[in-house]
mmCIF file of C-alpha atoms in Angstrom:
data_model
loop_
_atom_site.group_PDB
_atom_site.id
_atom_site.type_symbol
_atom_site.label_atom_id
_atom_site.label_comp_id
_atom_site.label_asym_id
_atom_site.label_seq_id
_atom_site.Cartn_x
_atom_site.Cartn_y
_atom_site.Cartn_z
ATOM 1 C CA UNK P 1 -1.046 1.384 19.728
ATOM 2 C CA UNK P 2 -3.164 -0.831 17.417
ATOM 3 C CA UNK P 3 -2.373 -0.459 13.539
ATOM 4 C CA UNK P 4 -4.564 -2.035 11.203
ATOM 5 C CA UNK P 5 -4.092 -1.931 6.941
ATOM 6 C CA UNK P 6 -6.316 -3.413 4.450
ATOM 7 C CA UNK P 7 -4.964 -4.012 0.689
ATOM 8 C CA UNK P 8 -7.513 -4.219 -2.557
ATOM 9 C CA UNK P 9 -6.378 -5.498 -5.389
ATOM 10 C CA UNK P 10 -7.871 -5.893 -9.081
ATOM 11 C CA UNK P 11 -6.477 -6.870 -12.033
ATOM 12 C CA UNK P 12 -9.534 -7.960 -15.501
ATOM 13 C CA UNK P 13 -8.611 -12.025 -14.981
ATOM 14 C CA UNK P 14 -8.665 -11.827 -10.756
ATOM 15 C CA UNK P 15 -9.319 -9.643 -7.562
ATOM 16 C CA UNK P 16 -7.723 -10.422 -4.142
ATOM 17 C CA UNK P 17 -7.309 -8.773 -0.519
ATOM 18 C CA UNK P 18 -5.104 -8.017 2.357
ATOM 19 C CA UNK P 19 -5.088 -6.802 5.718
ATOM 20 C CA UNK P 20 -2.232 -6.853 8.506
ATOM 21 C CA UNK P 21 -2.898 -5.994 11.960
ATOM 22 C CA UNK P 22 0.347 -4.738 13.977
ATOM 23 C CA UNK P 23 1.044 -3.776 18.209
ATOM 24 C CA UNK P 24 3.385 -2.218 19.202
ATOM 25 C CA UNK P 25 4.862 -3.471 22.063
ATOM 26 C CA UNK P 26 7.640 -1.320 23.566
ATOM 27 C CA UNK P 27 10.457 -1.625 21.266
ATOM 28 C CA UNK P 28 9.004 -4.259 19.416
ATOM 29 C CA UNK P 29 5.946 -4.616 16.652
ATOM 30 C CA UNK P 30 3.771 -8.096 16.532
ATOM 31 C CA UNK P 31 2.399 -7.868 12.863
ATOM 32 C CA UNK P 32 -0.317 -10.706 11.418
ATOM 33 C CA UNK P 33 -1.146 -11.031 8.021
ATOM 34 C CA UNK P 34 -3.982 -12.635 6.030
ATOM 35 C CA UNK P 35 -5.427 -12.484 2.549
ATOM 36 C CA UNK P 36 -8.111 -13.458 1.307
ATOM 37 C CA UNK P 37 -7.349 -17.456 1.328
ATOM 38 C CA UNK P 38 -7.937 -17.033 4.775
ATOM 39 C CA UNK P 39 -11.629 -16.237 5.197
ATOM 40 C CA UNK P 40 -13.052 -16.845 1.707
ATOM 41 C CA UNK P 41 -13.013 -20.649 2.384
ATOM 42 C CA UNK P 42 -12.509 -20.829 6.170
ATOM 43 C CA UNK P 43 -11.466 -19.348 8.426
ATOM 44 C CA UNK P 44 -8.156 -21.242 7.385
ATOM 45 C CA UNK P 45 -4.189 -21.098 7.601
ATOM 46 C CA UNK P 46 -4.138 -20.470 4.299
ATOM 47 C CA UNK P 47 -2.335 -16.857 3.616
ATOM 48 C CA UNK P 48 -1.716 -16.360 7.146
ATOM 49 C CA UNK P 49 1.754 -15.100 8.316
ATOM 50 C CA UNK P 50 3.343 -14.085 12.079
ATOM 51 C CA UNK P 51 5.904 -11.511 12.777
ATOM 52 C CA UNK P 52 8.422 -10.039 15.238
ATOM 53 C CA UNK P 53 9.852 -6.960 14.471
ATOM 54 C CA UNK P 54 12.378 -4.475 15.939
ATOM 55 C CA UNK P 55 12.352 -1.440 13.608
ATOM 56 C CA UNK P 56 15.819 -1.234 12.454
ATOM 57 C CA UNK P 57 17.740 -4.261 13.629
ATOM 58 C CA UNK P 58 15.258 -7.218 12.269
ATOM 59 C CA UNK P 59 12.308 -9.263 11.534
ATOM 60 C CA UNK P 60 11.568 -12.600 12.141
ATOM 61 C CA UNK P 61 8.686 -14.247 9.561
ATOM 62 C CA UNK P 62 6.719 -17.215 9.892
ATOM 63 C CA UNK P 63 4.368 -18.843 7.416
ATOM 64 C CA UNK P 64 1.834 -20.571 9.060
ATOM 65 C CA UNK P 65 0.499 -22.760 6.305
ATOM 66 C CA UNK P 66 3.835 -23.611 4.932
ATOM 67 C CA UNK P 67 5.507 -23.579 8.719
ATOM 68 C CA UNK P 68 8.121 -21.902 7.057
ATOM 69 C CA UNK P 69 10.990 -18.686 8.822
ATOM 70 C CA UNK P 70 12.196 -16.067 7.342
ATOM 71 C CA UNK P 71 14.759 -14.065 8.992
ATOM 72 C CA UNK P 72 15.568 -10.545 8.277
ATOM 73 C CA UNK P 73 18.477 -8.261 9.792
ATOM 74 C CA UNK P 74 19.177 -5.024 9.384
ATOM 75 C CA UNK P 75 22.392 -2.976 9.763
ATOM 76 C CA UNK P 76 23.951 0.620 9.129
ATOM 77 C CA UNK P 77 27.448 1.384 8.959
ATOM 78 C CA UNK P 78 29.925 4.398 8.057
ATOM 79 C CA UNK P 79 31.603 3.631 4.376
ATOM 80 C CA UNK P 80 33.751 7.011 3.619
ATOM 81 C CA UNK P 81 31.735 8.754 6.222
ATOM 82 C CA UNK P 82 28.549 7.473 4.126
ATOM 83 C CA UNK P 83 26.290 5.229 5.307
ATOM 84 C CA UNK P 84 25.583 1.622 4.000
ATOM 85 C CA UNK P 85 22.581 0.083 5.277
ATOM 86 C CA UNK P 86 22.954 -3.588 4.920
ATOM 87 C CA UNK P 87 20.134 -5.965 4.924
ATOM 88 C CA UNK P 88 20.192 -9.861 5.489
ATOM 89 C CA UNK P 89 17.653 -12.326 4.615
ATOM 90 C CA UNK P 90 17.219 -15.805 4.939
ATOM 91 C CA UNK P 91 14.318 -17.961 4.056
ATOM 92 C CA UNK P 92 14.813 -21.230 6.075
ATOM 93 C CA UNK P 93 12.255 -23.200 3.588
ATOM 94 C CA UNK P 94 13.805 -23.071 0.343
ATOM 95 C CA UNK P 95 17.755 -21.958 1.935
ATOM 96 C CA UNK P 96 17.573 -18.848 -0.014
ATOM 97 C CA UNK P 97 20.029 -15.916 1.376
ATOM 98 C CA UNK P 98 20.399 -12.625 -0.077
ATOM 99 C CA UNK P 99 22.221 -10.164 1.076
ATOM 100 C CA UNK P 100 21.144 -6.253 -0.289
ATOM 101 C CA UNK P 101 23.259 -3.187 0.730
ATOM 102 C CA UNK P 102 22.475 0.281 -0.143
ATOM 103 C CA UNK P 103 25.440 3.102 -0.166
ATOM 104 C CA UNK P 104 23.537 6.938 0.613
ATOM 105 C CA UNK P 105 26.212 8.930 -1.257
ATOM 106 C CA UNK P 106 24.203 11.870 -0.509
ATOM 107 C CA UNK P 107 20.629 13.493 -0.832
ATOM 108 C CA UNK P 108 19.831 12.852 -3.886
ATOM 109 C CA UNK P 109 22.832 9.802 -4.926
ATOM 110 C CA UNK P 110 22.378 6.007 -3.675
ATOM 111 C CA UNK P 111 24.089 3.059 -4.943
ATOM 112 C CA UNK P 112 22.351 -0.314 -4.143
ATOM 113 C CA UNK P 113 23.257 -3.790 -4.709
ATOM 114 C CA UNK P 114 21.124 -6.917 -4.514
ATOM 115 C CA UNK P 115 23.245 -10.170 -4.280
ATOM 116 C CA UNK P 116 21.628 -14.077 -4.046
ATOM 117 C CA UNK P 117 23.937 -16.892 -2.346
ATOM 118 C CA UNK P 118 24.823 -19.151 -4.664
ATOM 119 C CA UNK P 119 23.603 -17.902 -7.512
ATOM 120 C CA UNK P 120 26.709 -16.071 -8.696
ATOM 121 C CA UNK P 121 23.687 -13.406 -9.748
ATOM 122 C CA UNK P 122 24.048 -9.998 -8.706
ATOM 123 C CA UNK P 123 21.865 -6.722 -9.440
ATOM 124 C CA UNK P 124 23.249 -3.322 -9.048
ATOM 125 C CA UNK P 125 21.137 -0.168 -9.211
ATOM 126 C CA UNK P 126 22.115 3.648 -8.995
ATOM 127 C CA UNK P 127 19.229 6.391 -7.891
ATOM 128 C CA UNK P 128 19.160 10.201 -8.523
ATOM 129 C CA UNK P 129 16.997 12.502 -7.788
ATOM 130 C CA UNK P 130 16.819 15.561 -9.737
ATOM 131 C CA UNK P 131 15.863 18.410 -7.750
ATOM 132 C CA UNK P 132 13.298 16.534 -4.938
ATOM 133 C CA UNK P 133 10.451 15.554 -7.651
ATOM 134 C CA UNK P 134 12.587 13.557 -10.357
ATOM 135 C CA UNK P 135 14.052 10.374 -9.664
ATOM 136 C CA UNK P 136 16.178 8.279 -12.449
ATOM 137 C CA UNK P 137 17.046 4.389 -11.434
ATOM 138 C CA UNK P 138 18.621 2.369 -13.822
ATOM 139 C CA UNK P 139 19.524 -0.725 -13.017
ATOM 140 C CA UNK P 140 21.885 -3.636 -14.267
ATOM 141 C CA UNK P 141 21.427 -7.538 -13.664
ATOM 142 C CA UNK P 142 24.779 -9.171 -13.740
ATOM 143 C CA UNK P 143 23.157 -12.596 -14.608
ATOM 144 C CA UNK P 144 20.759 -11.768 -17.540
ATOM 145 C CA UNK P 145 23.411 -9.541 -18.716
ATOM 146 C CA UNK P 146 20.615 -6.850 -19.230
ATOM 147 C CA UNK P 147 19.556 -3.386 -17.882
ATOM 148 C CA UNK P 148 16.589 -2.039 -16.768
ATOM 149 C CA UNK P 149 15.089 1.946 -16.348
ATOM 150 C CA UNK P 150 12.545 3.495 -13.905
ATOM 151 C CA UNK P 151 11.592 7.363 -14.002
ATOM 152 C CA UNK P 152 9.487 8.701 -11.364
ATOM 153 C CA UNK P 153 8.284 12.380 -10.759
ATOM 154 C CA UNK P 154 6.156 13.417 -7.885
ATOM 155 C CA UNK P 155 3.451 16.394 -8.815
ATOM 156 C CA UNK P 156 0.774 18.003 -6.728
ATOM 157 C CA UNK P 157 2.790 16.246 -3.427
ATOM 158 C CA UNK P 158 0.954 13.263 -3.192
ATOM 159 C CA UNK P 159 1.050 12.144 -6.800
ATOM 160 C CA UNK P 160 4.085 9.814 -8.209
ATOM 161 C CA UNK P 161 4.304 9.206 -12.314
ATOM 162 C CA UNK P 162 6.762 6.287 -13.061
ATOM 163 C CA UNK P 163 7.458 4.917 -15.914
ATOM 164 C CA UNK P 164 9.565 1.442 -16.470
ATOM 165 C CA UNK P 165 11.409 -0.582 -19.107
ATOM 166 C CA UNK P 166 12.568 -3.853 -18.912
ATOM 167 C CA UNK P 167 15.395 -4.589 -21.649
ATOM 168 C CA UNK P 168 15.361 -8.589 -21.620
ATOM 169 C CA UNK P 169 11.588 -8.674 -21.721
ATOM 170 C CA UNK P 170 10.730 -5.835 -23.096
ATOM 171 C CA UNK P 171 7.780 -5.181 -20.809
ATOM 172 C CA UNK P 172 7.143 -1.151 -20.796
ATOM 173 C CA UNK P 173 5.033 -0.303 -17.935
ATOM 174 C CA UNK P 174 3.408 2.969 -16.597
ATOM 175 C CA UNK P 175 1.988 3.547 -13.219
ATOM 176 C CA UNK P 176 -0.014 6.726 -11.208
ATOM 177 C CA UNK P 177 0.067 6.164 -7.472
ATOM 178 C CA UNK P 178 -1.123 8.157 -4.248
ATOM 179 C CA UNK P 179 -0.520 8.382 -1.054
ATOM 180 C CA UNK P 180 -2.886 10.397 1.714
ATOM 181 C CA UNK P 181 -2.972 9.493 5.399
ATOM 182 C CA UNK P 182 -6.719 10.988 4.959
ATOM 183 C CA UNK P 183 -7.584 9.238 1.396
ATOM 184 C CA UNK P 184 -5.696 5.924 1.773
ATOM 185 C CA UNK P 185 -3.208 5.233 -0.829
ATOM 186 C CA UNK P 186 -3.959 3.638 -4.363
ATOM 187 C CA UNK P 187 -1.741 2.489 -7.719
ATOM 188 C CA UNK P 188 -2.989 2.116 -10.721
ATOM 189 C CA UNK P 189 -0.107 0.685 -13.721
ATOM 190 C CA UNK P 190 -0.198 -0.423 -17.227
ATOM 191 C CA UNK P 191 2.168 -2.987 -18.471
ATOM 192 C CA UNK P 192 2.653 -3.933 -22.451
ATOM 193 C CA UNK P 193 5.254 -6.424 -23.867
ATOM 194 C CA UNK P 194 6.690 -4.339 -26.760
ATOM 195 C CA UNK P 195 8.277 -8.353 -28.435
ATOM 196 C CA UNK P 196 4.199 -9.503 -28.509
ATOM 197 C CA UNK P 197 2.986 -9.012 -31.848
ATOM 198 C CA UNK P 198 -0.393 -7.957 -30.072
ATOM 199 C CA UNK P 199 0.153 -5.663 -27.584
ATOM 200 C CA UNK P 200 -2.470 -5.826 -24.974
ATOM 201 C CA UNK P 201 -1.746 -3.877 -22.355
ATOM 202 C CA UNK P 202 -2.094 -5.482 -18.915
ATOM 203 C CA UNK P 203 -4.101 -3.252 -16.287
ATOM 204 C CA UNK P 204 -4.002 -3.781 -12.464
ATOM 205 C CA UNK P 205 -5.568 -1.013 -9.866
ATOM 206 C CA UNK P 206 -4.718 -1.571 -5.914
ATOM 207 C CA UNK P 207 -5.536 0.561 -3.133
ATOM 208 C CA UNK P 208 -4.728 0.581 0.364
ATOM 209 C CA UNK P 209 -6.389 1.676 3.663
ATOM 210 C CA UNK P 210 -4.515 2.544 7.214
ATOM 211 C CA UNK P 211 -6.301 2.535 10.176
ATOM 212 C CA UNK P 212 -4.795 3.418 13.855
ATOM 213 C CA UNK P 213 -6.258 2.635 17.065
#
């Protein structure tokens, strides 16, 4: 099976595009990727990117411009009887590791935490959800010393309200996504910077298409 997506996005100063084409191929996915750098001026490298995937257990990246890997695994184990799902990643161009674990505590409790190699930096972030439509995530980055909050609720089933605030910027933002299998998805957010003294609010609208085959 053939699965082809196509991303639009369009913010007042600039529009781009997306698509990825993936195969499945037994137990394993072969995923290209392209925006608009590739055909506007070409057809070109530029924006091009090569994948192997095996749900679940990893993903191996490739750049094609910037002949560059990236190397993601993916692991679940029993903490407590809970499960952690660990995730590796490793960006052989500019030696960047992270490691990112998430504890499911139960339905509606998870624990994550993000850490960088070598960075001493580490970002922690607890998610509840509030009788299946409510979901509360703040979060707290050890290096900026800072906290962050994101409130979601999901109405009419395929609607998600989320609202976000950023402490150390103080960027407020506000976004109305939607996803259909029959309408293709779409986002559309609103971002202000509360420490400007004019507070222009930056729009953005993207929308997505899936198409099997």
């Amino acid at each position: 099976m053939m699965k082809a997506s196509f991303k639009a996005r369009y913010e007042p100063e600039k529009a781009a595009a997306a698509a990825t084409v993936a195969v499945n191929a037994g137990d394993f996915k072969l995923r290209a990727s392209m925006t608009d750098a590739t055909v506007v001026n070409g057809p070109t490298l530029n924006g091009l990117a090569l994948a192997l995937e095996k749900p679940g257990s990893f993903i191996i990246n490739y750049d094609v411009p910037k002949k560059d890997f990236r190397f993601q695994f993916m692991n679940s184990v029993k903490v407590a009887d809970k499960p952690l799902n660990l995730t590796y990643i490793h960006s052989n161009g500019d030696k960047r590791t992270i490691l990112d674990g998430t504890l499911v505590v139960d339905s509606a409790n998870k624990v994550s935490a993000n850490h960088v190699f070598g960075t001493g930096n580490a970002r922690f972030k607890y998610t509840y959800l509030h009788g299946g439509l409510t979901t509360f995530e703040p979060s707290y980055d050890l290096g900026k010393n800072a906290w962050d909050f994101a409130v979601s609720r999901r109405v009419y089933g395929d609607d998600v309200f989320k609202g976000t605030y950023q402490t150390t910027s103080k960027n407020l933002g506000l976004e109305w996504s939607r996803s259909s299998k029959l309408n293709g998805s779409f986002k559309i957010s609103a971002s202000v910077n509360l420490a400007e003294e004019r507070k222009m609010p930056k729009l953005c609208a993207e929308t997505t298409w899936d198409i099997e085959m």
